[in-house]
PDB file of C-alpha atoms in Angstrom:
ATOM      1  CA  PRO C  15     137.460 213.556 -68.685  1.00  0.00           C
ATOM      2  CA  LEU C  16     136.768 210.529 -66.452  1.00  0.00           C
ATOM      3  CA  GLY C  17     139.043 207.751 -65.277  1.00  0.00           C
ATOM      4  CA  GLU C  18     142.761 207.239 -65.292  1.00  0.00           C
ATOM      5  CA  GLU C  19     145.196 208.472 -67.895  1.00  0.00           C
ATOM      6  CA  LYS C  20     144.611 206.647 -71.197  1.00  0.00           C
ATOM      7  CA  GLY C  21     141.196 205.472 -70.005  1.00  0.00           C
ATOM      8  CA  GLY C  22     141.964 202.235 -68.185  1.00  0.00           C
ATOM      9  CA  PRO C  23     140.676 198.809 -69.238  1.00  0.00           C
ATOM     10  CA  LEU C  24     137.877 198.902 -71.796  1.00  0.00           C
ATOM     11  CA  PHE C  25     135.394 197.151 -69.512  1.00  0.00           C
ATOM     12  CA  PHE C  26     134.799 200.635 -68.052  1.00  0.00           C
ATOM     13  CA  ALA C  27     133.072 201.503 -71.363  1.00  0.00           C
ATOM     14  CA  HIS C  28     131.251 198.169 -71.554  1.00  0.00           C
ATOM     15  CA  TYR C  29     129.785 196.768 -68.353  1.00  0.00           C
ATOM     16  CA  SER C  30     127.786 199.796 -67.182  1.00  0.00           C
ATOM     17  CA  PHE C  31     126.587 200.421 -70.715  1.00  0.00           C
ATOM     18  CA  LEU C  32     125.344 196.980 -71.680  1.00  0.00           C
ATOM     19  CA  GLY C  33     121.862 198.170 -70.717  1.00  0.00           C
ATOM     20  CA  LEU C  34     122.282 201.890 -70.167  1.00  0.00           C
ATOM     21  CA  ASN C  35     122.455 203.757 -73.460  1.00  0.00           C
ATOM     22  CA  PRO C  36     125.397 206.177 -73.184  1.00  0.00           C
ATOM     23  CA  LYS C  37     123.891 208.263 -76.006  1.00  0.00           C
ATOM     24  CA  MET C  38     121.184 209.271 -73.549  1.00  0.00           C
ATOM     25  CA  ILE C  39     123.357 210.037 -70.529  1.00  0.00           C
ATOM     26  CA  GLU C  40     125.126 213.301 -69.840  1.00  0.00           C
ATOM     27  CA  ASP C  41     125.849 215.040 -66.577  1.00  0.00           C
ATOM     28  CA  LYS C  42     128.123 217.789 -65.328  1.00  0.00           C
ATOM     29  CA  TYR C  43     131.077 215.406 -65.590  1.00  0.00           C
ATOM     30  CA  ALA C  44     130.757 213.966 -69.090  1.00  0.00           C
ATOM     31  CA  ASN C  45     128.748 213.094 -72.135  1.00  0.00           C
ATOM     32  CA  TYR C  46     128.991 209.332 -71.711  1.00  0.00           C
ATOM     33  CA  TRP C  47     128.744 208.525 -75.408  1.00  0.00           C
ATOM     34  CA  GLU C  48     131.677 210.825 -76.195  1.00  0.00           C
ATOM     35  CA  GLN C  49     133.540 209.470 -73.167  1.00  0.00           C
ATOM     36  CA  ASN C  50     133.174 205.848 -74.305  1.00  0.00           C
ATOM     37  CA  VAL C  51     134.051 206.531 -77.945  1.00  0.00           C
ATOM     38  CA  ALA C  52     137.164 208.410 -76.822  1.00  0.00           C
ATOM     39  CA  HIS C  53     138.052 205.612 -74.394  1.00  0.00           C
ATOM     40  CA  ALA C  54     137.882 202.959 -77.128  1.00  0.00           C
ATOM     41  CA  MET C  55     139.871 205.116 -79.556  1.00  0.00           C
ATOM     42  CA  ILE C  56     142.551 205.865 -76.949  1.00  0.00           C
ATOM     43  CA  ASN C  57     142.889 202.122 -76.245  1.00  0.00           C
ATOM     44  CA  ARG C  58     143.186 201.333 -79.958  1.00  0.00           C
ATOM     45  CA  ASN C  59     145.613 204.199 -80.579  1.00  0.00           C
ATOM     46  CA  TYR C  60     147.817 203.053 -77.703  1.00  0.00           C
ATOM     47  CA  CYS C  61     147.945 199.529 -79.144  1.00  0.00           C
ATOM     48  CA  LEU C  62     148.799 200.729 -82.658  1.00  0.00           C
ATOM     49  CA  GLU C  63     151.068 203.672 -81.920  1.00  0.00           C
ATOM     50  CA  GLU C  64     152.535 203.456 -78.421  1.00  0.00           C
ATOM     51  CA  ALA C  65     152.741 199.819 -77.292  1.00  0.00           C
ATOM     52  CA  PRO C  66     156.065 198.005 -77.599  1.00  0.00           C
ATOM     53  CA  ALA C  67     156.556 196.726 -81.159  1.00  0.00           C
ATOM     54  CA  THR C  68     157.332 193.269 -79.755  1.00  0.00           C
ATOM     55  CA  TYR C  69     153.644 192.900 -78.827  1.00  0.00           C
ATOM     56  CA  LYS C  70     152.788 192.859 -82.565  1.00  0.00           C
ATOM     57  CA  TYR C  71     149.520 194.775 -82.224  1.00  0.00           C
ATOM     58  CA  ASP C  72     147.986 196.039 -85.470  1.00  0.00           C
ATOM     59  CA  ASP C  73     144.667 197.127 -87.028  1.00  0.00           C
ATOM     60  CA  GLU C  74     143.318 193.586 -86.666  1.00  0.00           C
ATOM     61  CA  ASN C  75     144.769 192.843 -83.220  1.00  0.00           C
ATOM     62  CA  TRP C  76     144.109 195.383 -80.481  1.00  0.00           C
ATOM     63  CA  GLY C  77     142.110 195.703 -77.296  1.00  0.00           C
ATOM     64  CA  LEU C  78     143.072 195.795 -73.642  1.00  0.00           C
ATOM     65  CA  THR C  79     140.688 194.922 -70.833  1.00  0.00           C
ATOM     66  CA  ALA C  80     140.288 192.301 -68.113  1.00  0.00           C
ATOM     67  CA  CYS C  81     141.055 188.765 -69.296  1.00  0.00           C
ATOM     68  CA  TYR C  82     143.253 185.764 -68.708  1.00  0.00           C
ATOM     69  CA  GLY C  83     146.808 185.976 -69.993  1.00  0.00           C
ATOM     70  CA  GLY C  84     150.493 186.371 -69.301  1.00  0.00           C
ATOM     71  CA  LYS C  85     153.004 183.649 -68.757  1.00  0.00           C
ATOM     72  CA  PRO C  86     151.542 180.259 -67.799  1.00  0.00           C
ATOM     73  CA  PRO C  87     149.764 179.751 -65.557  1.00  0.00           C
ATOM     74  CA  TRP C  88     147.657 182.482 -67.134  1.00  0.00           C
ATOM     75  CA  GLU C  89     146.049 184.799 -64.621  1.00  0.00           C
ATOM     76  CA  TYR C  90     142.960 186.958 -64.857  1.00  0.00           C
ATOM     77  CA  LYS C  91     143.745 190.659 -64.527  1.00  0.00           C
ATOM     78  CA  ALA C  92     142.761 194.053 -65.854  1.00  0.00           C
ATOM     79  CA  ARG C  93     144.946 195.143 -68.748  1.00  0.00           C
ATOM     80  CA  SER C  94     145.128 198.707 -70.023  1.00  0.00           C
ATOM     81  CA  PRO C  95     147.604 201.062 -71.670  1.00  0.00           C
ATOM     82  CA  LEU C  96     149.099 201.591 -68.211  1.00  0.00           C
ATOM     83  CA  ASN C  97     149.169 197.856 -67.431  1.00  0.00           C
ATOM     84  CA  ASP C  98     150.026 196.094 -70.690  1.00  0.00           C
ATOM     85  CA  ASP C  99     151.835 192.778 -71.051  1.00  0.00           C
ATOM     86  CA  GLY C 100     151.065 192.031 -74.704  1.00  0.00           C
ATOM     87  CA  VAL C 101     147.815 190.141 -74.125  1.00  0.00           C
ATOM     88  CA  ILE C 102     144.814 191.007 -76.308  1.00  0.00           C
ATOM     89  CA  ALA C 103     141.256 190.347 -75.152  1.00  0.00           C
ATOM     90  CA  PRO C 104     138.803 189.873 -78.040  1.00  0.00           C
ATOM     91  CA  THR C 105     136.037 191.271 -75.831  1.00  0.00           C
ATOM     92  CA  ALA C 106     137.822 194.639 -75.713  1.00  0.00           C
ATOM     93  CA  ALA C 107     137.451 195.466 -79.410  1.00  0.00           C
ATOM     94  CA  LEU C 108     134.284 193.456 -80.034  1.00  0.00           C
ATOM     95  CA  ALA C 109     132.298 194.865 -77.103  1.00  0.00           C
ATOM     96  CA  SER C 110     133.354 198.299 -78.390  1.00  0.00           C
ATOM     97  CA  TYR C 111     131.286 197.733 -81.554  1.00  0.00           C
ATOM     98  CA  PRO C 112     128.879 200.626 -80.908  1.00  0.00           C
ATOM     99  CA  TYR C 113     131.836 202.989 -80.414  1.00  0.00           C
ATOM    100  CA  THR C 114     134.221 201.752 -83.129  1.00  0.00           C
ATOM    101  CA  PRO C 115     132.220 199.707 -85.663  1.00  0.00           C
ATOM    102  CA  PHE C 116     134.760 199.864 -88.502  1.00  0.00           C
ATOM    103  CA  TYR C 117     137.748 199.079 -86.285  1.00  0.00           C
ATOM    104  CA  SER C 118     135.867 196.381 -84.387  1.00  0.00           C
ATOM    105  CA  THR C 119     134.901 194.728 -87.675  1.00  0.00           C
ATOM    106  CA  GLN C 120     138.573 194.538 -88.641  1.00  0.00           C
ATOM    107  CA  VAL C 121     139.239 192.614 -85.422  1.00  0.00           C
ATOM    108  CA  LEU C 122     136.178 190.388 -85.867  1.00  0.00           C
ATOM    109  CA  LEU C 123     137.166 189.336 -89.393  1.00  0.00           C
ATOM    110  CA  ASN C 124     140.702 188.591 -88.231  1.00  0.00           C
ATOM    111  CA  LEU C 125     139.520 186.520 -85.265  1.00  0.00           C
ATOM    112  CA  ALA C 126     137.179 184.518 -87.493  1.00  0.00           C
ATOM    113  CA  LYS C 127     139.992 183.380 -89.783  1.00  0.00           C
ATOM    114  CA  ASN C 128     142.682 182.630 -87.199  1.00  0.00           C
ATOM    115  CA  THR C 129     142.550 179.313 -85.293  1.00  0.00           C
ATOM    116  CA  LEU C 130     144.878 180.637 -82.563  1.00  0.00           C
ATOM    117  CA  MET C 131     142.077 182.904 -81.413  1.00  0.00           C
ATOM    118  CA  GLN C 132     139.283 180.325 -81.474  1.00  0.00           C
ATOM    119  CA  GLY C 133     138.119 178.037 -78.721  1.00  0.00           C
ATOM    120  CA  THR C 134     135.435 175.411 -78.399  1.00  0.00           C
ATOM    121  CA  TYR C 135     132.590 177.892 -77.816  1.00  0.00           C
ATOM    122  CA  GLY C 136     133.799 180.968 -79.685  1.00  0.00           C
ATOM    123  CA  PHE C 137     136.791 183.223 -79.512  1.00  0.00           C
ATOM    124  CA  ALA C 138     139.499 182.498 -76.976  1.00  0.00           C
ATOM    125  CA  ASP C 139     139.378 184.675 -73.873  1.00  0.00           C
ATOM    126  CA  ALA C 140     142.790 186.122 -74.723  1.00  0.00           C
ATOM    127  CA  TYR C 141     145.773 185.731 -76.999  1.00  0.00           C
ATOM    128  CA  CYS C 142     149.334 186.923 -77.209  1.00  0.00           C
ATOM    129  CA  LEU C 143     150.883 187.419 -80.650  1.00  0.00           C
ATOM    130  CA  SER C 144     154.447 187.769 -79.369  1.00  0.00           C
ATOM    131  CA  THR C 145     154.352 184.258 -77.890  1.00  0.00           C
ATOM    132  CA  ASN C 146     151.792 182.828 -80.345  1.00  0.00           C
ATOM    133  CA  THR C 147     149.688 181.533 -77.455  1.00  0.00           C
ATOM    134  CA  SER C 148     146.057 181.862 -76.453  1.00  0.00           C
ATOM    135  CA  GLU C 149     143.845 181.136 -73.484  1.00  0.00           C
ATOM    136  CA  LYS C 150     141.016 178.947 -74.731  1.00  0.00           C
ATOM    137  CA  LYS C 151     138.851 179.432 -71.650  1.00  0.00           C
ATOM    138  CA  HIS C 152     135.423 180.980 -72.095  1.00  0.00           C
ATOM    139  CA  LEU C 153     134.065 183.306 -69.449  1.00  0.00           C
ATOM    140  CA  ALA C 154     130.554 184.733 -69.542  1.00  0.00           C
ATOM    141  CA  ILE C 155     131.829 188.018 -68.143  1.00  0.00           C
ATOM    142  CA  ASP C 156     134.044 188.328 -71.244  1.00  0.00           C
ATOM    143  CA  GLN C 157     131.830 186.624 -73.860  1.00  0.00           C
ATOM    144  CA  GLY C 158     128.521 188.222 -72.822  1.00  0.00           C
ATOM    145  CA  PRO C 159     129.451 191.862 -73.493  1.00  0.00           C
ATOM    146  CA  ILE C 160     130.417 190.953 -77.068  1.00  0.00           C
ATOM    147  CA  ILE C 161     126.927 189.645 -77.854  1.00  0.00           C
ATOM    148  CA  VAL C 162     125.069 192.431 -76.077  1.00  0.00           C
ATOM    149  CA  MET C 163     127.126 195.289 -77.507  1.00  0.00           C
ATOM    150  CA  ILE C 164     127.017 193.960 -81.070  1.00  0.00           C
ATOM    151  CA  GLU C 165     123.219 193.801 -80.744  1.00  0.00           C
ATOM    152  CA  ASN C 166     123.164 197.312 -79.308  1.00  0.00           C
ATOM    153  CA  TYR C 167     125.155 198.460 -82.332  1.00  0.00           C
ATOM    154  CA  ARG C 168     122.973 196.494 -84.737  1.00  0.00           C
ATOM    155  CA  SER C 169     119.512 197.377 -83.443  1.00  0.00           C
ATOM    156  CA  GLY C 170     119.738 199.097 -80.054  1.00  0.00           C
ATOM    157  CA  LEU C 171     117.489 196.337 -78.669  1.00  0.00           C
ATOM    158  CA  ILE C 172     118.979 195.979 -75.187  1.00  0.00           C
ATOM    159  CA  TRP C 173     119.448 199.728 -74.771  1.00  0.00           C
ATOM    160  CA  ASN C 174     115.883 200.413 -75.901  1.00  0.00           C
ATOM    161  CA  LEU C 175     114.399 197.850 -73.525  1.00  0.00           C
ATOM    162  CA  MET C 176     116.417 199.037 -70.529  1.00  0.00           C
ATOM    163  CA  MET C 177     115.910 202.733 -71.114  1.00  0.00           C
ATOM    164  CA  LYS C 178     112.106 202.255 -71.240  1.00  0.00           C
ATOM    165  CA  ASN C 179     112.100 200.820 -67.719  1.00  0.00           C
ATOM    166  CA  GLU C 180     110.523 203.220 -65.228  1.00  0.00           C
ATOM    167  CA  HIS C 181     113.023 202.318 -62.488  1.00  0.00           C
ATOM    168  CA  ILE C 182     115.949 203.079 -64.794  1.00  0.00           C
ATOM    169  CA  LYS C 183     114.372 206.406 -65.802  1.00  0.00           C
ATOM    170  CA  LEU C 184     113.853 207.309 -62.135  1.00  0.00           C
ATOM    171  CA  GLY C 185     117.398 206.318 -61.214  1.00  0.00           C
ATOM    172  CA  LEU C 186     118.907 208.352 -64.026  1.00  0.00           C
ATOM    173  CA  SER C 187     116.833 211.410 -63.178  1.00  0.00           C
TER     174      SER C 187
END
């Protein structure tokens, strides 16, 4: 119910919810857990069912959000189903781990075995299957959500710590 048609870039479901547990937030506008799960599934569905076939998206290669990409020189921009140029951001699917654990695992296993998607310090910021290119830069704003959201999926640690904070409780009330 929130955001643009098809949900926009996936960072909308990530950045605000690195510390805030969407399972515990509901207002007159949305249940934020349901909103974020739907957002991730809409993004994945677009990549698999609606994106141009030339982009070569599949079960192991999907996810649109802000990242570097495009034709060299690669530029940083927000990608979404409404602004898609064939560039996949690993952070999109991997930071969606709490929302789409099975589908995110498919992407993770694919990234781990493919050298195109790997850089010096982890996964490349972005890659494009149709041109067989990748951007090997590493940006904390793209790498950080992967780590935090996988831990939130695994143990809820970051969510639990943040949601115990009295200032957060007061702000949410």
